[in-house]
GROMACS .gro file of C-alpha atoms in nm:
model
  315
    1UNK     CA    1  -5.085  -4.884  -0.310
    2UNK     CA    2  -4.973  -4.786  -0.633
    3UNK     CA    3  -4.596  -4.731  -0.762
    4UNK     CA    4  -4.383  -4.505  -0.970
    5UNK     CA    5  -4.069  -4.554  -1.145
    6UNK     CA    6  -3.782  -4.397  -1.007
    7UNK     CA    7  -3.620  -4.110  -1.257
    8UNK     CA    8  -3.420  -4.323  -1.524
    9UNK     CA    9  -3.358  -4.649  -1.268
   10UNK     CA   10  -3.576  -4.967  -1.277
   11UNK     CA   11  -3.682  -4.922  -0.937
   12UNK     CA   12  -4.032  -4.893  -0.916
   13UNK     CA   13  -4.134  -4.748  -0.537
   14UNK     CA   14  -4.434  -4.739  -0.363
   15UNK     CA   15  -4.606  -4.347  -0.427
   16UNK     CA   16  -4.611  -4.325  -0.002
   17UNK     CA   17  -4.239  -4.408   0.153
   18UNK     CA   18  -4.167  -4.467   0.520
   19UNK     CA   19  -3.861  -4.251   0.628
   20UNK     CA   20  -3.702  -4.278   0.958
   21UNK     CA   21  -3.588  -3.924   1.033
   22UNK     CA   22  -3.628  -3.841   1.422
   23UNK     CA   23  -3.797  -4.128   1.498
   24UNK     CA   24  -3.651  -4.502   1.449
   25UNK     CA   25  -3.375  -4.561   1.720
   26UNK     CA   26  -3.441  -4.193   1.811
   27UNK     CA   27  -3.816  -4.055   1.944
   28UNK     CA   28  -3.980  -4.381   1.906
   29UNK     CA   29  -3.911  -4.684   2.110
   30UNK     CA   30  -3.799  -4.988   1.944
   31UNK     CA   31  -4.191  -5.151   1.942
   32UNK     CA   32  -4.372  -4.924   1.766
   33UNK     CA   33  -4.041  -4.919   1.510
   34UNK     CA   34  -4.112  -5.259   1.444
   35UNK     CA   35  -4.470  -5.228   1.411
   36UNK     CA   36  -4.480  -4.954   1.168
   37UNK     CA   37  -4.250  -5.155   0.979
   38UNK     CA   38  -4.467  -5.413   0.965
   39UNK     CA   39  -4.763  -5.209   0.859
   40UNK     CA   40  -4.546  -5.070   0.617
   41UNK     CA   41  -4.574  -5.404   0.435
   42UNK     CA   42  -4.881  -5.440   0.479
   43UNK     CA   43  -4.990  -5.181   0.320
   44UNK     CA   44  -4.782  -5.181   0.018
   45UNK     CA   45  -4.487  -4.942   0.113
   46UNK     CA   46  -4.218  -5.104  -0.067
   47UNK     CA   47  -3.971  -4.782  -0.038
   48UNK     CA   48  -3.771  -4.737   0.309
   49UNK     CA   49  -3.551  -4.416   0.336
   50UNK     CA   50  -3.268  -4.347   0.613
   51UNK     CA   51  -2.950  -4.183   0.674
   52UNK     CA   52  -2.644  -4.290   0.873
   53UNK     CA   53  -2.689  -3.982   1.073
   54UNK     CA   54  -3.031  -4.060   1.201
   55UNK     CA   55  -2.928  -4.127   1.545
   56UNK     CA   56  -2.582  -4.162   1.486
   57UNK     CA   57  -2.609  -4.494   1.326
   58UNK     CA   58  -2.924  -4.667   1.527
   59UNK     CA   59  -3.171  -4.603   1.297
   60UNK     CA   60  -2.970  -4.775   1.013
   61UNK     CA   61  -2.895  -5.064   1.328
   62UNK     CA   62  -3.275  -5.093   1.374
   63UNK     CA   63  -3.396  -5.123   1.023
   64UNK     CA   64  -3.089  -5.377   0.969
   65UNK     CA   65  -3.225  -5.536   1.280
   66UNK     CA   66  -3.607  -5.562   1.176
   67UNK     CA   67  -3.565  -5.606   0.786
   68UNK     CA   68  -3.306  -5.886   0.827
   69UNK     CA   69  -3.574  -6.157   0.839
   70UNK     CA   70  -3.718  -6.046   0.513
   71UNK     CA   71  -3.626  -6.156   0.146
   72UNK     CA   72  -3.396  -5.874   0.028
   73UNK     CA   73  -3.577  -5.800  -0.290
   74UNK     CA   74  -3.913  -5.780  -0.119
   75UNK     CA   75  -3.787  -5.363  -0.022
   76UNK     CA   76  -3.611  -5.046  -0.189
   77UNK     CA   77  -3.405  -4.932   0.037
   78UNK     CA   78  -3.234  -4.599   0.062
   79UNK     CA   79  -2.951  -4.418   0.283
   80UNK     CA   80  -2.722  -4.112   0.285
   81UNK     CA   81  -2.459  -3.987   0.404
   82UNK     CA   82  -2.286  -3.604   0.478
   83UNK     CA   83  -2.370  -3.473   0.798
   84UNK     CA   84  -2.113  -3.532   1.080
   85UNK     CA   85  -2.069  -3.863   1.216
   86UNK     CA   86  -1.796  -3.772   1.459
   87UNK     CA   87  -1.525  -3.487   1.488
   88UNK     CA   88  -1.356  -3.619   1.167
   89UNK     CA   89  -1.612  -3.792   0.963
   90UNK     CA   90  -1.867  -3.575   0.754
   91UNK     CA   91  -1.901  -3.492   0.409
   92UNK     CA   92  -1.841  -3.585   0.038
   93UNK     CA   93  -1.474  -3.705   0.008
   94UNK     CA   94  -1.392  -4.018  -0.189
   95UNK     CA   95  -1.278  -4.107   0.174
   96UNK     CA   96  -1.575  -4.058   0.374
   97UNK     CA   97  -1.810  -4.177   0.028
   98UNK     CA   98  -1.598  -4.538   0.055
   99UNK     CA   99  -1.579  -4.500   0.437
  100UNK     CA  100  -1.966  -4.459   0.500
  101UNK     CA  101  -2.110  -4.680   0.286
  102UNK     CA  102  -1.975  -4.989   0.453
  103UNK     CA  103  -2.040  -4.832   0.774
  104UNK     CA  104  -2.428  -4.784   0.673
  105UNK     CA  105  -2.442  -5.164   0.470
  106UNK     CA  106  -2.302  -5.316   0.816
  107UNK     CA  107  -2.569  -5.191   1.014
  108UNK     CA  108  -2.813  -5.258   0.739
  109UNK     CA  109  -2.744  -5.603   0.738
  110UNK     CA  110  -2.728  -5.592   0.385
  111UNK     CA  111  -2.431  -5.579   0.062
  112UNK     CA  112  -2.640  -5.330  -0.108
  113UNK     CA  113  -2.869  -5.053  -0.124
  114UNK     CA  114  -3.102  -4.969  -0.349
  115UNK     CA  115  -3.002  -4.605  -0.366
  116UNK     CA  116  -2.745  -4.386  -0.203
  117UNK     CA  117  -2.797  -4.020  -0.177
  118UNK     CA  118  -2.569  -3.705  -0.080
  119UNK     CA  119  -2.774  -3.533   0.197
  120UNK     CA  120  -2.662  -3.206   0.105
  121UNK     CA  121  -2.379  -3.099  -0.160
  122UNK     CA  122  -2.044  -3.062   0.011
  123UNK     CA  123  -1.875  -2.701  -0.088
  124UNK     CA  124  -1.558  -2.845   0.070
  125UNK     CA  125  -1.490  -3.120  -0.136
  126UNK     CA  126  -1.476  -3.095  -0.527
  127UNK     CA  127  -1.787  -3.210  -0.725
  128UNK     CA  128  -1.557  -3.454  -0.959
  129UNK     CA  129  -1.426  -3.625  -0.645
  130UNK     CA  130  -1.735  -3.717  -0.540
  131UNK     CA  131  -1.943  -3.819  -0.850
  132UNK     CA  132  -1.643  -4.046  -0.891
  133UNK     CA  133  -1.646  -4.208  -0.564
  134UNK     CA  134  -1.971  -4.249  -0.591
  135UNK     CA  135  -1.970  -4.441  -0.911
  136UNK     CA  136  -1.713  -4.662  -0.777
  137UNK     CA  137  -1.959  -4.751  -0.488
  138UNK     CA  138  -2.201  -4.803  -0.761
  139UNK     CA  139  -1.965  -5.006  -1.033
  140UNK     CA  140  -1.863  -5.222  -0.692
  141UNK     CA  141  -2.230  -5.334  -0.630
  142UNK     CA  142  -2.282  -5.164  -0.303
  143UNK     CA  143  -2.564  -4.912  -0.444
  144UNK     CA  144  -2.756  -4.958  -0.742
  145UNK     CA  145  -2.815  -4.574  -0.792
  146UNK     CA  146  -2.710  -4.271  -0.630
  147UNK     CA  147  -2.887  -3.948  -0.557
  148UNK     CA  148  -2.907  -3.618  -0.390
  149UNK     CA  149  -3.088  -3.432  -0.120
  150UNK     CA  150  -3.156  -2.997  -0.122
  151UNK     CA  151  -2.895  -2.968  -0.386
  152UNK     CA  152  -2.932  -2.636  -0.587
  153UNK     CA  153  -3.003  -2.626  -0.987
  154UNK     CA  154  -2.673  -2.452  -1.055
  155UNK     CA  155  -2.505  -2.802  -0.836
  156UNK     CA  156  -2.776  -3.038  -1.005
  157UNK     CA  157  -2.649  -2.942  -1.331
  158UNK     CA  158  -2.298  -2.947  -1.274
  159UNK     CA  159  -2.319  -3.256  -1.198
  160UNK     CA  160  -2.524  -3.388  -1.486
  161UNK     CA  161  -2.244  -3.233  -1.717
  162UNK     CA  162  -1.922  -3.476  -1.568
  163UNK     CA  163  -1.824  -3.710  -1.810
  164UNK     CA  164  -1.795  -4.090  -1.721
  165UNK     CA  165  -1.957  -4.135  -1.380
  166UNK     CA  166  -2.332  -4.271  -1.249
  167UNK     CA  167  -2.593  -4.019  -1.327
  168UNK     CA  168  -2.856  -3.944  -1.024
  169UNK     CA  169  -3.192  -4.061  -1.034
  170UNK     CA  170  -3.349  -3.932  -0.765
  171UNK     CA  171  -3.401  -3.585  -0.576
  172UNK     CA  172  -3.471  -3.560  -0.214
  173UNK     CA  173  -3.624  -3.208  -0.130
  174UNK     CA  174  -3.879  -3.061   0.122
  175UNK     CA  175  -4.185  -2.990  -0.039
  176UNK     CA  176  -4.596  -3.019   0.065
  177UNK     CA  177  -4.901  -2.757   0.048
  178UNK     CA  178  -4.711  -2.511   0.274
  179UNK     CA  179  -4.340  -2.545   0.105
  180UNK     CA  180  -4.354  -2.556  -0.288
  181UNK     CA  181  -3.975  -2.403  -0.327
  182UNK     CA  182  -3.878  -2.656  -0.499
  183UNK     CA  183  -4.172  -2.641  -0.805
  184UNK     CA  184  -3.960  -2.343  -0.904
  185UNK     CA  185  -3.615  -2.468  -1.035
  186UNK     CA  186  -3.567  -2.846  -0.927
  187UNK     CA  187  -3.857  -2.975  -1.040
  188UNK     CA  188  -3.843  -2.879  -1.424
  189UNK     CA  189  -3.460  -2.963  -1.401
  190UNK     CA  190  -3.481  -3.298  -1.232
  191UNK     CA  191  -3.766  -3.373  -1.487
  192UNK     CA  192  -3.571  -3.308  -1.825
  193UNK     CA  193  -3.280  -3.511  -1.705
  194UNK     CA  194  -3.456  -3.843  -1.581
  195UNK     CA  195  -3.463  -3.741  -1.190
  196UNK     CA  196  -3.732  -3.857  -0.963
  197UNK     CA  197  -3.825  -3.635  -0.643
  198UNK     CA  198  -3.866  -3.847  -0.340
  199UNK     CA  199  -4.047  -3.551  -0.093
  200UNK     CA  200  -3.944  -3.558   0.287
  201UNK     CA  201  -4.203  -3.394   0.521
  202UNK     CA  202  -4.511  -3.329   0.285
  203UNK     CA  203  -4.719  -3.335   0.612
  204UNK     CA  204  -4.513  -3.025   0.707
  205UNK     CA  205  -4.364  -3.210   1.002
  206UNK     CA  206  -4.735  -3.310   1.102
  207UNK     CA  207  -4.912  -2.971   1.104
  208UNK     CA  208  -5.089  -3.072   0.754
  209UNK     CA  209  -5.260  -3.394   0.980
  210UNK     CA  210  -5.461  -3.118   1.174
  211UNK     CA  211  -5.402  -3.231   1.493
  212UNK     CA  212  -5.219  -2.880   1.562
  213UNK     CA  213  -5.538  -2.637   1.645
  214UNK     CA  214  -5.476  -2.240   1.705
  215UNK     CA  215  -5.639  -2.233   2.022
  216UNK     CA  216  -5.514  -2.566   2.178
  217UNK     CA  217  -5.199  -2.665   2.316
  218UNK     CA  218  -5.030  -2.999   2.128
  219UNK     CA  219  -5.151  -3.265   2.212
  220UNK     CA  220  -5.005  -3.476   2.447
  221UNK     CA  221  -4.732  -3.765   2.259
  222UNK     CA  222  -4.723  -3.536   1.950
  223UNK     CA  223  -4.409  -3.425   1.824
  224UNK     CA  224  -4.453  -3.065   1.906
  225UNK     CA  225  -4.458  -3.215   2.254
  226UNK     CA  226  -4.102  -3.408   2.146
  227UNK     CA  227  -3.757  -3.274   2.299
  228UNK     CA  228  -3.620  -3.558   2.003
  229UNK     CA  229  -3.870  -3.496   1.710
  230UNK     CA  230  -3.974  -3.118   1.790
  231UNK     CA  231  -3.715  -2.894   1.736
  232UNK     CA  232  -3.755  -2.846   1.362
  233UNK     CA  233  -4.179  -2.764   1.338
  234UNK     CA  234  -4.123  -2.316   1.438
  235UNK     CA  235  -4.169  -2.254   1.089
  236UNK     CA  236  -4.495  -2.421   1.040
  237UNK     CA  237  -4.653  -2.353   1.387
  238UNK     CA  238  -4.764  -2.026   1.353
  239UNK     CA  239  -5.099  -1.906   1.421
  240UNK     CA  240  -5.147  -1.785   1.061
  241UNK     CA  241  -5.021  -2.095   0.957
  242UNK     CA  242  -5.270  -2.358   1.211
  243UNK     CA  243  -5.538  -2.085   1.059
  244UNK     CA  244  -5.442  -2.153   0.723
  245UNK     CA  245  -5.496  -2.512   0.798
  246UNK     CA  246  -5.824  -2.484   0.977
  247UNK     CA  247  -5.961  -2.373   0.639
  248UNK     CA  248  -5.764  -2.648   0.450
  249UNK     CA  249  -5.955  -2.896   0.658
  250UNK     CA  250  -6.281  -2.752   0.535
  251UNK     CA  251  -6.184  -2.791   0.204
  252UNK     CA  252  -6.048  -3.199   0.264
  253UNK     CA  253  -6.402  -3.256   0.407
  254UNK     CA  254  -6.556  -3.109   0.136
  255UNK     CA  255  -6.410  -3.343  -0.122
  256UNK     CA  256  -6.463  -3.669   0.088
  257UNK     CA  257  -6.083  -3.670   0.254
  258UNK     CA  258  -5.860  -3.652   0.535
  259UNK     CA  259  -5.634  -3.354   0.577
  260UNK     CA  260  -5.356  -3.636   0.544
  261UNK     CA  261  -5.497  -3.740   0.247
  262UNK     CA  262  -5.576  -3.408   0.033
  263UNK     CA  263  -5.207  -3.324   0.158
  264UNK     CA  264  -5.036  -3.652   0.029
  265UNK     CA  265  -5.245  -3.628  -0.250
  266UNK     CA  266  -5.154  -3.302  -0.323
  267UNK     CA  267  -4.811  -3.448  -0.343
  268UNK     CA  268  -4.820  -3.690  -0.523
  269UNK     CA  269  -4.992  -3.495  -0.843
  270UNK     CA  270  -4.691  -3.356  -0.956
  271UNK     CA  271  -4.590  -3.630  -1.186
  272UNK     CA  272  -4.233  -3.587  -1.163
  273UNK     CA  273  -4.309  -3.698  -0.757
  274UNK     CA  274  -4.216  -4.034  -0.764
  275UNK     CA  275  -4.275  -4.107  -0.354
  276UNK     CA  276  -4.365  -3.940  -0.045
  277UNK     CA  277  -4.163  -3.986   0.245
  278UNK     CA  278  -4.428  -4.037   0.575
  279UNK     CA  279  -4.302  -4.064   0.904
  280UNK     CA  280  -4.420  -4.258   1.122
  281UNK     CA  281  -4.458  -4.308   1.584
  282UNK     CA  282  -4.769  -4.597   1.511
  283UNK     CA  283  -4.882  -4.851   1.252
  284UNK     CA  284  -5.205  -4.674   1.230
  285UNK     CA  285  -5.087  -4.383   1.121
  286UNK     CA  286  -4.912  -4.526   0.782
  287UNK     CA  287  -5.236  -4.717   0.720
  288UNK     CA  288  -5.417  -4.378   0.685
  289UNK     CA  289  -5.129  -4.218   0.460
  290UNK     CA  290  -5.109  -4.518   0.267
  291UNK     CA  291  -5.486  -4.454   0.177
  292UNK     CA  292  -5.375  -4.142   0.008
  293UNK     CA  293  -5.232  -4.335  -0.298
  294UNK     CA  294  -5.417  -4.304  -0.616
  295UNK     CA  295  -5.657  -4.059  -0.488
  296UNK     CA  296  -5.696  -3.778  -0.769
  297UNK     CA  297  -5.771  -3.423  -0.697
  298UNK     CA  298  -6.011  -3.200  -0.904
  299UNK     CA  299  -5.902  -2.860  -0.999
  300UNK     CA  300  -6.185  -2.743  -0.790
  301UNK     CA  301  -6.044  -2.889  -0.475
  302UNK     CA  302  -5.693  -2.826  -0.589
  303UNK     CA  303  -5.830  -2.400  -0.618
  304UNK     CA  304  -6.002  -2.413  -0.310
  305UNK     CA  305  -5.694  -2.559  -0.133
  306UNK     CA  306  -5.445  -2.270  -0.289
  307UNK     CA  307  -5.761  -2.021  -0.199
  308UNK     CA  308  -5.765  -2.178   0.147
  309UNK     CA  309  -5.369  -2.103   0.278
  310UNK     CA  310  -5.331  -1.784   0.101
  311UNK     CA  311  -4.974  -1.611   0.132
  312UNK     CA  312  -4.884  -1.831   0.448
  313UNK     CA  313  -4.666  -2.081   0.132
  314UNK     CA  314  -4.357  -2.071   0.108
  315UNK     CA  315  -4.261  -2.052  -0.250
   0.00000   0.00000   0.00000
């Protein structure tokens, strides 16, 4: 495994992540959680992302459960906080900022985290308000860094422009061979201001694995298959799209890789792509995403792979 530095922090995280979106304390049961944790160390992963929404608050509970035995500094950890936790709490306030936090570090087991991010911006609650709350939660030790997930360049730089509060280090956006929205604005942004993009879903919620075929059904377990983890893959299950792939896998085998691996790898080229987030149901899946650190495309296979999906990108 190899690591990156984090934006302008002194974190340096391992270049695959292991996220728990739809899965820990959600779609997967609590034995494979703990295995894939496990592996996770194994391997190298160093960098563990949640939320306090995932699951309402048991994916947080589980990771608190299953990292509590380890030495504290031996993992990055990372949570968020926005979406609605109940009928009253949700969003930015200095209220819910001060509120959640605790919440999330009490079911973490933990004082701190590494890094605290807004999972989306909050148009209800002004920008000042919360870069200030969240500098207190900083400047009191509970987070080392803050940052932000799918926030807009207009909102990235308005917040880079407040005087006197914690500066973000880190962007959380979609982005892998099929979704490259973000290369457009963010990325040049986030680079020129010391801002790290940690990627969710650059496996395109699985589809970029292969195991999704044109002519088959999913396969049975997968999280097509998932009433918990499926509901978010329409826009990438497409027959143009599973097409698009079945050439992509041509071109992986052609340069001596995995699907998951030209896709991660893909990734991971853009150098202001600190980590990839991977999900994971079993241990031997984050052993073969792990693989895809350090591996270095060549502008042939890098042509062949833009050649290969055509116009189904979203860009």
């Amino acid at each position: 495994m190899e690591y990156r530095r984090l934006g302008d922090s002194d974190l340096n995280i391992s270049e695959i992540s292991l996220g728990s979106w739809l899965t820990y304390g959600g779609g997967v049961e609590r034995e494979q959680a703990e295995g894939c944790v496990q592996k996770a160390f194994e391997v190298g992963i160093n960098f563990i992302d949640t939320a306090n929404v995932y699951g309402r608050g048991k994916a947080e509970t589980l990771l608190g459960e299953v990292l509590s035995g380890r030495e504290r500094t031996s993992y990055i950890l990372a949570t968020k906080l926005y979406f609605p936790m109940s009928n009253t709490d949700r969003g930015l306030s200095r209220e819910q900022v001060l509120k959640q936090i605790d919440l999330s570090l009490e079911r973490l087991r933990t004082d701190y985290v590494d890094l605290y991010q807004c999972h989306r911006y909050d148009e209800q609650t002004p920008l000042e308000e919360t870069m200030e709350a969240l500098t207190e939660v900083v400047r009191a030790g509970k987070a080392r860094y803050i940052g932000f997930s799918e926030w807009s360049a207009e909102q990235i730089q308005a917040a880079l422009d407040l005087p006197g509060v914690e500066k973000f280090v880190s962007s959380q956006p979609q982005y892998s061979l099929l979704w490259r929205k973000p290369e457009r604005e963010i990325f040049p942004l986030c680079a020129s201001n010391g801002i790290s993009q940690i990627v969710w879903s650059p496996l395109a919620q699985g589809v970029l694995t292969g195991k999704y075929r044109p002519d088959d059904p999913p396969p049975a377990g997968s999280r097509a298959t998932s009433a918990a983890m499926g509901g978010f893959m329409d826009r990438f299950t497409s027959r143009p799209v599973l097409e698009a792939v079945e050439r992509l896998r041509a071109v992986a085998e052609e340069a001596g890789l995995t699907l998951p691996q030209l896709a991660l790898a893909w990734v991971l080229r853009e150098p202001n792509v600190a980590s990839a987030i991977v999900g994971a149901s079993r241990p031997e899946q984050l052993e073969a995403n792990a693989s895809a650190s350090g591996i270095t495309l060549s502008e042939d296979t890098l042509r062949a792979a833009d050649e290969a999906l055509g116009d189904v990108v979203v860009r």
